[in-house]
mmCIF file with all atom_site columns, C-alpha atoms in Angstrom:
data_model
loop_
_atom_site.group_PDB
_atom_site.id
_atom_site.type_symbol
_atom_site.label_atom_id
_atom_site.label_alt_id
_atom_site.label_comp_id
_atom_site.label_asym_id
_atom_site.label_entity_id
_atom_site.label_seq_id
_atom_site.pdbx_PDB_ins_code
_atom_site.Cartn_x
_atom_site.Cartn_y
_atom_site.Cartn_z
_atom_site.occupancy
_atom_site.B_iso_or_equiv
_atom_site.pdbx_formal_charge
_atom_site.auth_seq_id
_atom_site.auth_comp_id
_atom_site.auth_asym_id
_atom_site.auth_atom_id
_atom_site.pdbx_PDB_model_num
ATOM 1   C CA . MET A 1 1   ? 33.228 -164.343 123.566 1.00 48.00 ? 264 MET A CA 1
ATOM 2   C CA . THR A 1 2   ? 36.480 -163.984 122.046 1.00 38.00 ? 265 THR A CA 1
ATOM 3   C CA . ALA A 1 3   ? 39.438 -161.641 121.756 1.00 46.00 ? 266 ALA A CA 1
ATOM 4   C CA . GLU A 1 4   ? 39.311 -158.693 124.259 1.00 59.00 ? 267 GLU A CA 1
ATOM 5   C CA . THR A 1 5   ? 36.665 -160.748 126.312 1.00 45.00 ? 268 THR A CA 1
ATOM 6   C CA . THR A 1 6   ? 37.777 -161.624 129.788 1.00 42.00 ? 269 THR A CA 1
ATOM 7   C CA . GLY A 1 7   ? 37.814 -165.106 131.108 1.00 39.00 ? 270 GLY A CA 1
ATOM 8   C CA . THR A 1 8   ? 39.239 -167.419 133.731 1.00 37.00 ? 271 THR A CA 1
ATOM 9   C CA . ALA A 1 9   ? 41.965 -169.949 133.443 1.00 35.00 ? 272 ALA A CA 1
ATOM 10  C CA . GLY A 1 10  ? 41.899 -173.091 135.430 1.00 33.00 ? 273 GLY A CA 1
ATOM 11  C CA . ILE A 1 11  ? 44.271 -173.479 138.426 1.00 30.00 ? 274 ILE A CA 1
ATOM 12  C CA . SER A 1 12  ? 43.581 -176.686 139.840 1.00 33.00 ? 275 SER A CA 1
ATOM 13  C CA . GLY A 1 13  ? 43.417 -180.205 138.657 1.00 34.00 ? 276 GLY A CA 1
ATOM 14  C CA . ALA A 1 14  ? 43.381 -183.838 139.807 1.00 35.00 ? 277 ALA A CA 1
ATOM 15  C CA . PRO A 1 15  ? 45.846 -186.400 139.461 1.00 34.00 ? 278 PRO A CA 1
ATOM 16  C CA . ALA A 1 16  ? 45.462 -188.707 136.268 1.00 37.00 ? 279 ALA A CA 1
ATOM 17  C CA . THR A 1 17  ? 45.149 -192.434 136.769 1.00 38.00 ? 280 THR A CA 1
ATOM 18  C CA . GLY A 1 18  ? 48.016 -194.813 136.373 1.00 37.00 ? 281 GLY A CA 1
ATOM 19  C CA . SER A 1 19  ? 51.602 -194.761 137.606 1.00 36.00 ? 282 SER A CA 1
ATOM 20  C CA . PRO A 1 20  ? 54.415 -194.719 134.948 1.00 38.00 ? 283 PRO A CA 1
ATOM 21  C CA . GLY A 1 21  ? 57.225 -197.094 135.768 1.00 38.00 ? 284 GLY A CA 1
ATOM 22  C CA . ALA A 1 22  ? 54.891 -199.445 137.583 1.00 38.00 ? 285 ALA A CA 1
ATOM 23  C CA . THR A 1 23  ? 55.901 -203.221 136.618 1.00 36.00 ? 286 THR A CA 1
ATOM 24  C CA . THR A 1 24  ? 54.273 -206.702 136.935 1.00 37.00 ? 287 THR A CA 1
ATOM 25  C CA . THR A 1 25  ? 56.119 -209.481 138.463 1.00 38.00 ? 288 THR A CA 1
ATOM 26  C CA . GLY A 1 26  ? 55.480 -212.764 140.131 1.00 40.00 ? 289 GLY A CA 1
ATOM 27  C CA . THR A 1 27  ? 52.383 -214.976 139.649 1.00 41.00 ? 290 THR A CA 1
ATOM 28  C CA . ALA A 1 28  ? 49.645 -214.096 137.425 1.00 41.00 ? 291 ALA A CA 1
ATOM 29  C CA . GLY A 1 29  ? 47.169 -211.427 138.728 1.00 43.00 ? 292 GLY A CA 1
ATOM 30  C CA . THR A 1 30  ? 49.699 -210.166 141.029 1.00 42.00 ? 293 THR A CA 1
ATOM 31  C CA . THR A 1 31  ? 51.091 -206.576 140.518 1.00 41.00 ? 294 THR A CA 1
ATOM 32  C CA . ASP A 1 32  ? 54.187 -205.364 142.208 1.00 44.00 ? 295 ASP A CA 1
ATOM 33  C CA . MET A 1 33  ? 54.074 -201.494 142.577 1.00 42.00 ? 296 MET A CA 1
ATOM 34  C CA . THR A 1 34  ? 57.533 -201.377 144.457 1.00 42.00 ? 297 THR A CA 1
ATOM 35  C CA . GLU A 1 35  ? 59.080 -200.257 141.171 1.00 47.00 ? 298 GLU A CA 1
ATOM 36  C CA . THR A 1 36  ? 57.014 -197.147 140.751 1.00 47.00 ? 299 THR A CA 1
ATOM 37  C CA . THR A 1 37  ? 59.305 -194.325 139.912 1.00 53.00 ? 300 THR A CA 1
ATOM 38  C CA . GLY A 1 38  ? 56.823 -191.448 140.058 1.00 63.00 ? 301 GLY A CA 1
ATOM 39  C CA . ALA A 1 39  ? 53.323 -190.169 140.072 1.00 66.00 ? 302 ALA A CA 1
ATOM 40  C CA . ALA A 1 40  ? 51.514 -189.165 136.867 1.00 69.00 ? 303 ALA A CA 1
ATOM 41  C CA . PRO A 1 41  ? 51.769 -185.486 136.186 1.00 72.00 ? 304 PRO A CA 1
ATOM 42  C CA . VAL A 1 42  ? 48.900 -183.297 137.510 1.00 73.00 ? 305 VAL A CA 1
ATOM 43  C CA . GLN A 1 43  ? 46.874 -181.865 134.785 1.00 76.00 ? 306 GLN A CA 1
ATOM 44  C CA . PRO A 1 44  ? 45.299 -178.442 135.361 1.00 80.00 ? 307 PRO A CA 1
ATOM 45  C CA . ALA A 1 45  ? 41.405 -178.188 135.518 1.00 84.00 ? 308 ALA A CA 1
ATOM 46  C CA . ASP A 1 46  ? 39.615 -176.352 132.804 1.00 81.00 ? 309 ASP A CA 1
ATOM 47  C CA . LEU A 1 47  ? 37.460 -173.873 134.698 1.00 78.00 ? 310 LEU A CA 1
ATOM 48  C CA . ARG A 1 48  ? 35.454 -172.749 131.467 1.00 77.00 ? 311 ARG A CA 1
ATOM 49  C CA . PRO A 1 49  ? 32.678 -175.174 131.750 1.00 79.00 ? 312 PRO A CA 1
ATOM 50  C CA . PHE A 1 50  ? 32.303 -174.441 135.413 1.00 80.00 ? 313 PHE A CA 1
ATOM 51  C CA . MET A 1 51  ? 31.960 -170.656 134.806 1.00 75.00 ? 314 MET A CA 1
ATOM 52  C CA . ALA A 1 52  ? 29.752 -171.209 131.828 1.00 76.00 ? 315 ALA A CA 1
ATOM 53  C CA . ALA A 1 53  ? 27.277 -172.689 134.121 1.00 74.00 ? 316 ALA A CA 1
ATOM 54  C CA . PHE A 1 54  ? 27.289 -169.378 136.193 1.00 72.00 ? 317 PHE A CA 1
ATOM 55  C CA . PRO A 1 55  ? 25.076 -167.099 134.181 1.00 73.00 ? 318 PRO A CA 1
ATOM 56  C CA . SER A 1 56  ? 25.925 -163.380 134.564 1.00 82.00 ? 319 SER A CA 1
ATOM 57  C CA . GLY A 1 57  ? 25.190 -159.990 133.143 1.00 90.00 ? 320 GLY A CA 1
ATOM 58  C CA . VAL A 1 58  ? 27.464 -158.497 130.441 1.00 94.00 ? 321 VAL A CA 1
ATOM 59  C CA . SER A 1 59  ? 29.372 -155.411 130.720 1.00 95.00 ? 322 SER A CA 1
ATOM 60  C CA . VAL A 1 60  ? 31.828 -153.403 128.560 1.00 97.00 ? 323 VAL A CA 1
ATOM 61  C CA . VAL A 1 61  ? 34.952 -151.676 130.192 1.00 97.00 ? 324 VAL A CA 1
ATOM 62  C CA . THR A 1 62  ? 35.712 -148.294 128.780 1.00 97.00 ? 325 THR A CA 1
ATOM 63  C CA . THR A 1 63  ? 38.433 -145.823 129.211 1.00 97.00 ? 326 THR A CA 1
ATOM 64  C CA . LEU A 1 64  ? 40.671 -143.323 127.308 1.00 96.00 ? 327 LEU A CA 1
ATOM 65  C CA . ASP A 1 65  ? 44.365 -143.947 126.243 1.00 95.00 ? 328 ASP A CA 1
ATOM 66  C CA . ALA A 1 66  ? 47.000 -141.286 126.481 1.00 94.00 ? 329 ALA A CA 1
ATOM 67  C CA . GLY A 1 67  ? 45.924 -139.690 123.278 1.00 93.00 ? 330 GLY A CA 1
ATOM 68  C CA . ASP A 1 68  ? 42.461 -139.424 124.509 1.00 94.00 ? 331 ASP A CA 1
ATOM 69  C CA . SER A 1 69  ? 41.193 -142.265 122.041 1.00 95.00 ? 332 SER A CA 1
ATOM 70  C CA . PRO A 1 70  ? 38.621 -144.475 123.473 1.00 97.00 ? 333 PRO A CA 1
ATOM 71  C CA . ARG A 1 71  ? 39.191 -148.146 124.473 1.00 96.00 ? 334 ARG A CA 1
ATOM 72  C CA . GLY A 1 72  ? 37.063 -150.808 125.700 1.00 97.00 ? 335 GLY A CA 1
ATOM 73  C CA . LEU A 1 73  ? 36.437 -154.521 125.955 1.00 95.00 ? 336 LEU A CA 1
ATOM 74  C CA . THR A 1 74  ? 33.540 -156.920 126.879 1.00 95.00 ? 337 THR A CA 1
ATOM 75  C CA . CYS A 1 75  ? 33.731 -158.352 130.389 1.00 92.00 ? 338 CYS A CA 1
ATOM 76  C CA . SER A 1 76  ? 31.630 -160.720 132.149 1.00 83.00 ? 339 SER A CA 1
ATOM 77  C CA . SER A 1 77  ? 34.033 -161.212 135.059 1.00 87.00 ? 340 SER A CA 1
ATOM 78  C CA . LEU A 1 78  ? 33.139 -158.656 137.623 1.00 91.00 ? 341 LEU A CA 1
ATOM 79  C CA . THR A 1 79  ? 31.870 -158.416 141.126 1.00 90.00 ? 342 THR A CA 1
ATOM 80  C CA . SER A 1 80  ? 31.088 -156.102 144.094 1.00 92.00 ? 343 SER A CA 1
ATOM 81  C CA . VAL A 1 81  ? 33.608 -155.998 146.781 1.00 94.00 ? 344 VAL A CA 1
ATOM 82  C CA . ALA A 1 82  ? 32.219 -153.558 149.422 1.00 92.00 ? 345 ALA A CA 1
ATOM 83  C CA . LEU A 1 83  ? 29.468 -150.987 149.809 1.00 94.00 ? 346 LEU A CA 1
ATOM 84  C CA . VAL A 1 84  ? 31.537 -148.590 152.059 1.00 94.00 ? 347 VAL A CA 1
ATOM 85  C CA . PRO A 1 85  ? 33.510 -147.468 150.332 1.00 95.00 ? 348 PRO A CA 1
ATOM 86  C CA . PRO A 1 86  ? 31.471 -148.630 147.253 1.00 96.00 ? 349 PRO A CA 1
ATOM 87  C CA . THR A 1 87  ? 33.998 -150.940 145.486 1.00 96.00 ? 350 THR A CA 1
ATOM 88  C CA . LEU A 1 88  ? 33.907 -153.366 142.695 1.00 96.00 ? 351 LEU A CA 1
ATOM 89  C CA . MET A 1 89  ? 36.353 -155.875 141.008 1.00 96.00 ? 352 MET A CA 1
ATOM 90  C CA . VAL A 1 90  ? 36.893 -156.685 137.253 1.00 95.00 ? 353 VAL A CA 1
ATOM 91  C CA . CYS A 1 91  ? 39.156 -159.312 135.930 1.00 94.00 ? 354 CYS A CA 1
ATOM 92  C CA . ILE A 1 92  ? 41.018 -158.341 132.561 1.00 95.00 ? 355 ILE A CA 1
ATOM 93  C CA . ARG A 1 93  ? 43.497 -160.227 130.318 1.00 93.00 ? 356 ARG A CA 1
ATOM 94  C CA . THR A 1 94  ? 46.875 -158.875 131.516 1.00 93.00 ? 357 THR A CA 1
ATOM 95  C CA . ALA A 1 95  ? 47.890 -158.560 127.700 1.00 93.00 ? 358 ALA A CA 1
ATOM 96  C CA . SER A 1 96  ? 45.082 -156.371 127.093 1.00 93.00 ? 359 SER A CA 1
ATOM 97  C CA . PRO A 1 97  ? 45.789 -152.954 125.426 1.00 94.00 ? 360 PRO A CA 1
ATOM 98  C CA . THR A 1 98  ? 42.629 -151.740 127.124 1.00 95.00 ? 361 THR A CA 1
ATOM 99  C CA . LEU A 1 99  ? 44.107 -152.660 130.587 1.00 95.00 ? 362 LEU A CA 1
ATOM 100 C CA . ASP A 1 100 ? 47.144 -150.632 129.737 1.00 95.00 ? 363 ASP A CA 1
ATOM 101 C CA . ALA A 1 101 ? 45.316 -147.527 129.054 1.00 96.00 ? 364 ALA A CA 1
ATOM 102 C CA . LEU A 1 102 ? 43.080 -148.048 131.993 1.00 96.00 ? 365 LEU A CA 1
ATOM 103 C CA . LEU A 1 103 ? 45.839 -148.331 134.480 1.00 96.00 ? 366 LEU A CA 1
ATOM 104 C CA . ALA A 1 104 ? 47.672 -145.474 133.071 1.00 96.00 ? 367 ALA A CA 1
ATOM 105 C CA . GLN A 1 105 ? 44.489 -143.238 133.342 1.00 95.00 ? 368 GLN A CA 1
ATOM 106 C CA . GLY A 1 106 ? 43.684 -144.698 136.747 1.00 96.00 ? 369 GLY A CA 1
ATOM 107 C CA . GLN A 1 107 ? 39.952 -144.741 135.920 1.00 97.00 ? 370 GLN A CA 1
ATOM 108 C CA . PHE A 1 108 ? 37.331 -146.369 133.711 1.00 97.00 ? 371 PHE A CA 1
ATOM 109 C CA . ALA A 1 109 ? 33.534 -146.694 133.212 1.00 97.00 ? 372 ALA A CA 1
ATOM 110 C CA . LEU A 1 110 ? 31.635 -150.069 133.736 1.00 97.00 ? 373 LEU A CA 1
ATOM 111 C CA . ASN A 1 111 ? 28.687 -150.131 131.207 1.00 97.00 ? 374 ASN A CA 1
ATOM 112 C CA . LEU A 1 112 ? 25.987 -152.878 131.971 1.00 97.00 ? 375 LEU A CA 1
ATOM 113 C CA . LEU A 1 113 ? 24.617 -153.840 128.767 1.00 97.00 ? 376 LEU A CA 1
ATOM 114 C CA . HIS A 1 114 ? 20.764 -154.089 128.321 1.00 96.00 ? 377 HIS A CA 1
ATOM 115 C CA . GLU A 1 115 ? 19.073 -157.044 126.793 1.00 95.00 ? 378 GLU A CA 1
ATOM 116 C CA . ARG A 1 116 ? 18.911 -155.652 123.045 1.00 95.00 ? 379 ARG A CA 1
ATOM 117 C CA . ALA A 1 117 ? 22.754 -154.840 123.147 1.00 96.00 ? 380 ALA A CA 1
ATOM 118 C CA . ARG A 1 118 ? 24.046 -158.199 122.045 1.00 95.00 ? 381 ARG A CA 1
ATOM 119 C CA . PRO A 1 119 ? 25.631 -156.944 118.974 1.00 96.00 ? 382 PRO A CA 1
ATOM 120 C CA . THR A 1 120 ? 27.608 -154.449 121.067 1.00 97.00 ? 383 THR A CA 1
ATOM 121 C CA . SER A 1 121 ? 28.807 -157.214 123.317 1.00 96.00 ? 384 SER A CA 1
ATOM 122 C CA . ASP A 1 122 ? 30.002 -159.202 120.088 1.00 96.00 ? 385 ASP A CA 1
ATOM 123 C CA . LEU A 1 123 ? 31.651 -156.030 118.764 1.00 96.00 ? 386 LEU A CA 1
ATOM 124 C CA . PHE A 1 124 ? 33.561 -155.090 121.765 1.00 96.00 ? 387 PHE A CA 1
ATOM 125 C CA . ALA A 1 125 ? 34.798 -158.808 122.368 1.00 94.00 ? 388 ALA A CA 1
ATOM 126 C CA . SER A 1 126 ? 35.998 -158.918 118.841 1.00 93.00 ? 389 SER A CA 1
ATOM 127 C CA . GLY A 1 127 ? 38.632 -156.453 119.231 1.00 88.00 ? 390 GLY A CA 1
ATOM 128 C CA . ALA A 1 128 ? 37.504 -154.554 115.972 1.00 93.00 ? 391 ALA A CA 1
ATOM 129 C CA . PRO A 1 129 ? 39.587 -151.438 115.893 1.00 93.00 ? 392 PRO A CA 1
ATOM 130 C CA . ASP A 1 130 ? 36.450 -149.219 114.662 1.00 95.00 ? 393 ASP A CA 1
ATOM 131 C CA . ARG A 1 131 ? 34.029 -150.437 117.502 1.00 95.00 ? 394 ARG A CA 1
ATOM 132 C CA . PHE A 1 132 ? 33.830 -146.926 118.965 1.00 97.00 ? 395 PHE A CA 1
ATOM 133 C CA . GLU A 1 133 ? 32.989 -145.761 115.356 1.00 96.00 ? 396 GLU A CA 1
ATOM 134 C CA . ARG A 1 134 ? 30.017 -148.194 115.274 1.00 96.00 ? 397 ARG A CA 1
ATOM 135 C CA . THR A 1 135 ? 28.764 -147.341 118.764 1.00 96.00 ? 398 THR A CA 1
ATOM 136 C CA . GLU A 1 136 ? 26.983 -144.594 120.348 1.00 97.00 ? 399 GLU A CA 1
ATOM 137 C CA . TRP A 1 137 ? 28.774 -143.143 123.104 1.00 97.00 ? 400 TRP A CA 1
ATOM 138 C CA . ARG A 1 138 ? 29.485 -139.925 124.974 1.00 96.00 ? 401 ARG A CA 1
ATOM 139 C CA . LEU A 1 139 ? 31.766 -138.602 127.707 1.00 96.00 ? 402 LEU A CA 1
ATOM 140 C CA . PRO A 1 140 ? 30.038 -136.776 130.522 1.00 95.00 ? 403 PRO A CA 1
ATOM 141 C CA . LEU A 1 141 ? 31.963 -134.262 132.639 1.00 95.00 ? 404 LEU A CA 1
ATOM 142 C CA . GLY A 1 142 ? 33.475 -136.287 135.485 1.00 93.00 ? 405 GLY A CA 1
ATOM 143 C CA . ALA A 1 143 ? 33.239 -139.751 133.635 1.00 96.00 ? 406 ALA A CA 1
ATOM 144 C CA . GLY A 1 144 ? 35.607 -142.564 134.210 1.00 96.00 ? 407 GLY A CA 1
ATOM 145 C CA . GLY A 1 145 ? 35.372 -143.503 130.557 1.00 97.00 ? 408 GLY A CA 1
ATOM 146 C CA . PRO A 1 146 ? 32.897 -143.369 127.586 1.00 97.00 ? 409 PRO A CA 1
ATOM 147 C CA . HIS A 1 147 ? 29.242 -144.115 128.511 1.00 98.00 ? 410 HIS A CA 1
ATOM 148 C CA . LEU A 1 148 ? 27.592 -146.427 125.834 1.00 97.00 ? 411 LEU A CA 1
ATOM 149 C CA . THR A 1 149 ? 24.451 -144.366 125.861 1.00 96.00 ? 412 THR A CA 1
ATOM 150 C CA . ALA A 1 150 ? 22.421 -146.482 123.248 1.00 96.00 ? 413 ALA A CA 1
ATOM 151 C CA . ASP A 1 151 ? 23.543 -149.906 124.877 1.00 97.00 ? 414 ASP A CA 1
ATOM 152 C CA . ALA A 1 152 ? 23.858 -149.637 128.637 1.00 97.00 ? 415 ALA A CA 1
ATOM 153 C CA . HIS A 1 153 ? 21.065 -149.956 131.056 1.00 96.00 ? 416 HIS A CA 1
ATOM 154 C CA . ALA A 1 154 ? 23.487 -148.824 134.052 1.00 97.00 ? 417 ALA A CA 1
ATOM 155 C CA . VAL A 1 155 ? 27.035 -147.275 134.055 1.00 97.00 ? 418 VAL A CA 1
ATOM 156 C CA . ALA A 1 156 ? 29.492 -146.901 137.035 1.00 97.00 ? 419 ALA A CA 1
ATOM 157 C CA . ASP A 1 157 ? 32.256 -144.509 136.953 1.00 98.00 ? 420 ASP A CA 1
ATOM 158 C CA . CYS A 1 158 ? 35.381 -146.017 138.664 1.00 97.00 ? 421 CYS A CA 1
ATOM 159 C CA . ALA A 1 159 ? 38.726 -145.036 139.936 1.00 97.00 ? 422 ALA A CA 1
ATOM 160 C CA . VAL A 1 160 ? 41.489 -147.572 140.299 1.00 97.00 ? 423 VAL A CA 1
ATOM 161 C CA . VAL A 1 161 ? 42.389 -148.356 143.848 1.00 97.00 ? 424 VAL A CA 1
ATOM 162 C CA . THR A 1 162 ? 44.781 -151.544 143.422 1.00 97.00 ? 425 THR A CA 1
ATOM 163 C CA . THR A 1 163 ? 45.394 -154.393 141.328 1.00 96.00 ? 426 THR A CA 1
ATOM 164 C CA . ALA A 1 164 ? 46.374 -157.922 141.567 1.00 96.00 ? 427 ALA A CA 1
ATOM 165 C CA . VAL A 1 165 ? 47.955 -160.074 138.784 1.00 95.00 ? 428 VAL A CA 1
ATOM 166 C CA . PHE A 1 166 ? 47.100 -163.856 138.902 1.00 92.00 ? 429 PHE A CA 1
ATOM 167 C CA . GLY A 1 167 ? 47.994 -166.076 136.080 1.00 90.00 ? 430 GLY A CA 1
ATOM 168 C CA . ASP A 1 168 ? 47.100 -164.489 132.794 1.00 91.00 ? 431 ASP A CA 1
ATOM 169 C CA . HIS A 1 169 ? 44.689 -161.999 134.110 1.00 94.00 ? 432 HIS A CA 1
ATOM 170 C CA . THR A 1 170 ? 44.673 -158.864 136.362 1.00 96.00 ? 433 THR A CA 1
ATOM 171 C CA . ALA A 1 171 ? 42.136 -158.153 138.963 1.00 96.00 ? 434 ALA A CA 1
ATOM 172 C CA . VAL A 1 172 ? 41.539 -154.318 139.140 1.00 97.00 ? 435 VAL A CA 1
ATOM 173 C CA . PHE A 1 173 ? 39.859 -153.050 142.155 1.00 97.00 ? 436 PHE A CA 1
ATOM 174 C CA . ALA A 1 174 ? 38.149 -149.836 141.872 1.00 97.00 ? 437 ALA A CA 1
ATOM 175 C CA . GLU A 1 175 ? 36.144 -147.258 143.870 1.00 97.00 ? 438 GLU A CA 1
ATOM 176 C CA . VAL A 1 176 ? 32.857 -146.247 142.239 1.00 97.00 ? 439 VAL A CA 1
ATOM 177 C CA . SER A 1 177 ? 32.197 -142.532 142.168 1.00 96.00 ? 440 SER A CA 1
ATOM 178 C CA . ARG A 1 178 ? 28.878 -142.243 140.420 1.00 96.00 ? 441 ARG A CA 1
ATOM 179 C CA . VAL A 1 179 ? 26.194 -144.662 139.188 1.00 96.00 ? 442 VAL A CA 1
ATOM 180 C CA . THR A 1 180 ? 23.715 -143.873 136.277 1.00 94.00 ? 443 THR A CA 1
ATOM 181 C CA . VAL A 1 181 ? 20.770 -146.256 135.915 1.00 95.00 ? 444 VAL A CA 1
ATOM 182 C CA . ARG A 1 182 ? 18.064 -146.482 133.269 1.00 91.00 ? 445 ARG A CA 1
ATOM 183 C CA . GLU A 1 183 ? 15.173 -148.131 135.112 1.00 87.00 ? 446 GLU A CA 1
ATOM 184 C CA . THR A 1 184 ? 13.149 -149.047 131.857 1.00 88.00 ? 447 THR A CA 1
ATOM 185 C CA . ALA A 1 185 ? 15.760 -151.131 130.335 1.00 91.00 ? 448 ALA A CA 1
ATOM 186 C CA . GLN A 1 186 ? 16.504 -154.860 131.237 1.00 93.00 ? 449 GLN A CA 1
ATOM 187 C CA . PRO A 1 187 ? 19.788 -156.783 131.605 1.00 93.00 ? 450 PRO A CA 1
ATOM 188 C CA . LEU A 1 188 ? 21.299 -158.786 129.122 1.00 94.00 ? 451 LEU A CA 1
ATOM 189 C CA . LEU A 1 189 ? 22.579 -162.265 130.317 1.00 89.00 ? 452 LEU A CA 1
ATOM 190 C CA . TYR A 1 190 ? 25.154 -164.606 129.271 1.00 89.00 ? 453 TYR A CA 1
ATOM 191 C CA . GLY A 1 191 ? 25.763 -168.129 130.465 1.00 85.00 ? 454 GLY A CA 1
ATOM 192 C CA . ARG A 1 192 ? 26.401 -171.731 128.811 1.00 81.00 ? 455 ARG A CA 1
ATOM 193 C CA . ARG A 1 193 ? 28.013 -169.868 125.959 1.00 80.00 ? 456 ARG A CA 1
ATOM 194 C CA . ARG A 1 194 ? 24.798 -168.076 124.832 1.00 83.00 ? 457 ARG A CA 1
ATOM 195 C CA . TYR A 1 195 ? 22.849 -164.950 125.538 1.00 88.00 ? 458 TYR A CA 1
ATOM 196 C CA . ALA A 1 196 ? 19.494 -164.496 127.209 1.00 87.00 ? 459 ALA A CA 1
ATOM 197 C CA . ARG A 1 197 ? 17.134 -161.735 128.001 1.00 85.00 ? 460 ARG A CA 1
ATOM 198 C CA . TRP A 1 198 ? 16.163 -160.810 131.509 1.00 81.00 ? 461 TRP A CA 1
ATOM 199 C CA . SER A 1 199 ? 12.664 -159.991 130.539 1.00 82.00 ? 462 SER A CA 1
ATOM 200 C CA . ASP A 1 200 ? 12.081 -163.667 129.192 1.00 82.00 ? 463 ASP A CA 1
ATOM 201 C CA . ALA A 1 201 ? 13.799 -165.173 132.244 1.00 80.00 ? 464 ALA A CA 1
ATOM 202 C CA . ALA A 1 202 ? 11.527 -163.131 134.586 1.00 79.00 ? 465 ALA A CA 1
ATOM 203 C CA . ALA A 1 203 ? 8.314  -163.814 132.706 1.00 80.00 ? 466 ALA A CA 1
ATOM 204 C CA . ALA A 1 204 ? 8.671  -167.678 133.024 1.00 76.00 ? 467 ALA A CA 1
ATOM 205 C CA . ALA A 1 205 ? 6.311  -169.196 135.182 1.00 75.00 ? 468 ALA A CA 1
ATOM 206 C CA . PRO A 1 206 ? 7.456  -170.050 138.643 1.00 73.00 ? 469 PRO A CA 1
ATOM 207 C CA . PRO A 1 207 ? 8.154  -173.874 139.417 1.00 71.00 ? 470 PRO A CA 1
ATOM 208 C CA . ALA A 1 208 ? 5.257  -175.973 140.877 1.00 71.00 ? 471 ALA A CA 1
ATOM 209 C CA . ALA A 1 209 ? 5.283  -175.966 144.709 1.00 67.00 ? 472 ALA A CA 1
ATOM 210 C CA . THR A 1 210 ? 6.642  -179.302 146.036 1.00 65.00 ? 473 THR A CA 1
ATOM 211 C CA . ALA A 1 211 ? 6.003  -181.081 149.434 1.00 61.00 ? 474 ALA A CA 1
ATOM 212 C CA . PRO A 1 212 ? 8.572  -180.269 152.002 1.00 63.00 ? 475 PRO A CA 1
ATOM 213 C CA . PHE A 1 213 ? 11.178 -182.636 152.887 1.00 60.00 ? 476 PHE A CA 1
ATOM 214 C CA . ALA A 1 214 ? 10.335 -184.660 156.045 1.00 61.00 ? 477 ALA A CA 1
ATOM 215 C CA . GLN A 1 215 ? 12.714 -183.708 158.910 1.00 62.00 ? 478 GLN A CA 1
ATOM 216 C CA . PRO A 1 216 ? 14.863 -186.613 159.900 1.00 61.00 ? 479 PRO A CA 1
ATOM 217 C CA . ALA A 1 217 ? 14.868 -187.824 163.445 1.00 61.00 ? 480 ALA A CA 1
ATOM 218 C CA . PRO A 1 218 ? 17.803 -186.703 165.625 1.00 63.00 ? 481 PRO A CA 1
ATOM 219 C CA . GLY A 1 219 ? 20.623 -188.908 165.638 1.00 61.00 ? 482 GLY A CA 1
ATOM 220 C CA . PRO A 1 220 ? 24.263 -189.279 166.472 1.00 62.00 ? 483 PRO A CA 1
ATOM 221 C CA . ILE A 1 221 ? 26.741 -186.803 164.651 1.00 58.00 ? 484 ILE A CA 1
ATOM 222 C CA . PRO A 1 222 ? 28.458 -188.573 161.797 1.00 54.00 ? 485 PRO A CA 1
ATOM 223 C CA . SER A 1 223 ? 32.302 -188.754 161.980 1.00 57.00 ? 486 SER A CA 1
ATOM 224 C CA . GLU A 1 224 ? 34.277 -186.896 159.647 1.00 56.00 ? 487 GLU A CA 1
ATOM 225 C CA . GLY A 1 225 ? 34.096 -188.116 156.065 1.00 54.00 ? 488 GLY A CA 1
ATOM 226 C CA . ALA A 1 226 ? 30.927 -190.165 156.682 1.00 53.00 ? 489 ALA A CA 1
ATOM 227 C CA . ALA A 1 227 ? 27.815 -189.529 154.254 1.00 55.00 ? 490 ALA A CA 1
ATOM 228 C CA . ARG A 1 228 ? 24.144 -189.283 155.101 1.00 53.00 ? 491 ARG A CA 1
ATOM 229 C CA . VAL A 1 229 ? 21.468 -189.706 152.379 1.00 53.00 ? 492 VAL A CA 1
ATOM 230 C CA . ARG A 1 230 ? 18.256 -187.749 152.999 1.00 54.00 ? 493 ARG A CA 1
ATOM 231 C CA . ARG A 1 231 ? 15.384 -189.486 151.619 1.00 51.00 ? 494 ARG A CA 1
#
């Protein structure tokens, strides 16, 4: 997903191998590390392959700007936070115009897309200026933002509670005031940079039963850092 699609940037890393400034002296095969002047710079980890291995549903965040024009973007970075009060969180690119409008309004709608709505997901990820002209939507009384009536299987109307900026994204915590669900529609899934249909995944045959692992005999508690292989 591109453009307005949200994602997550890597923030951790592992030191690279090698030590700049190390010199070899003395007899052959002997390395003198006393001249090392510094460690190799730490490279940030690329978190995208890791998150691509975590399939999720697909949503479109919608709101209105100051002129009552609809704004929206595709978002797969969301999670529930609490049931009481009903709270969820979405992560949106801080530079997004949709985020600016959302924070100014203090509310938004979270549209979970059904499995036939892949074109809508791509459309709202593209940042096309006419995306709402090419999508069926309405604004019910009391809605937090436009409801994508033809493409969403569930919609949550939300009010912003607080935000937290981290790196190039902003986490928006919001309390849900109303949930609308279409029981007959099935979710659209996204993972490993491709889409899937929930109905196809749910129809797959269950894995064959396997014999349970034999329980190991009780033994001494391993010390910290020790490893045990279960056979």
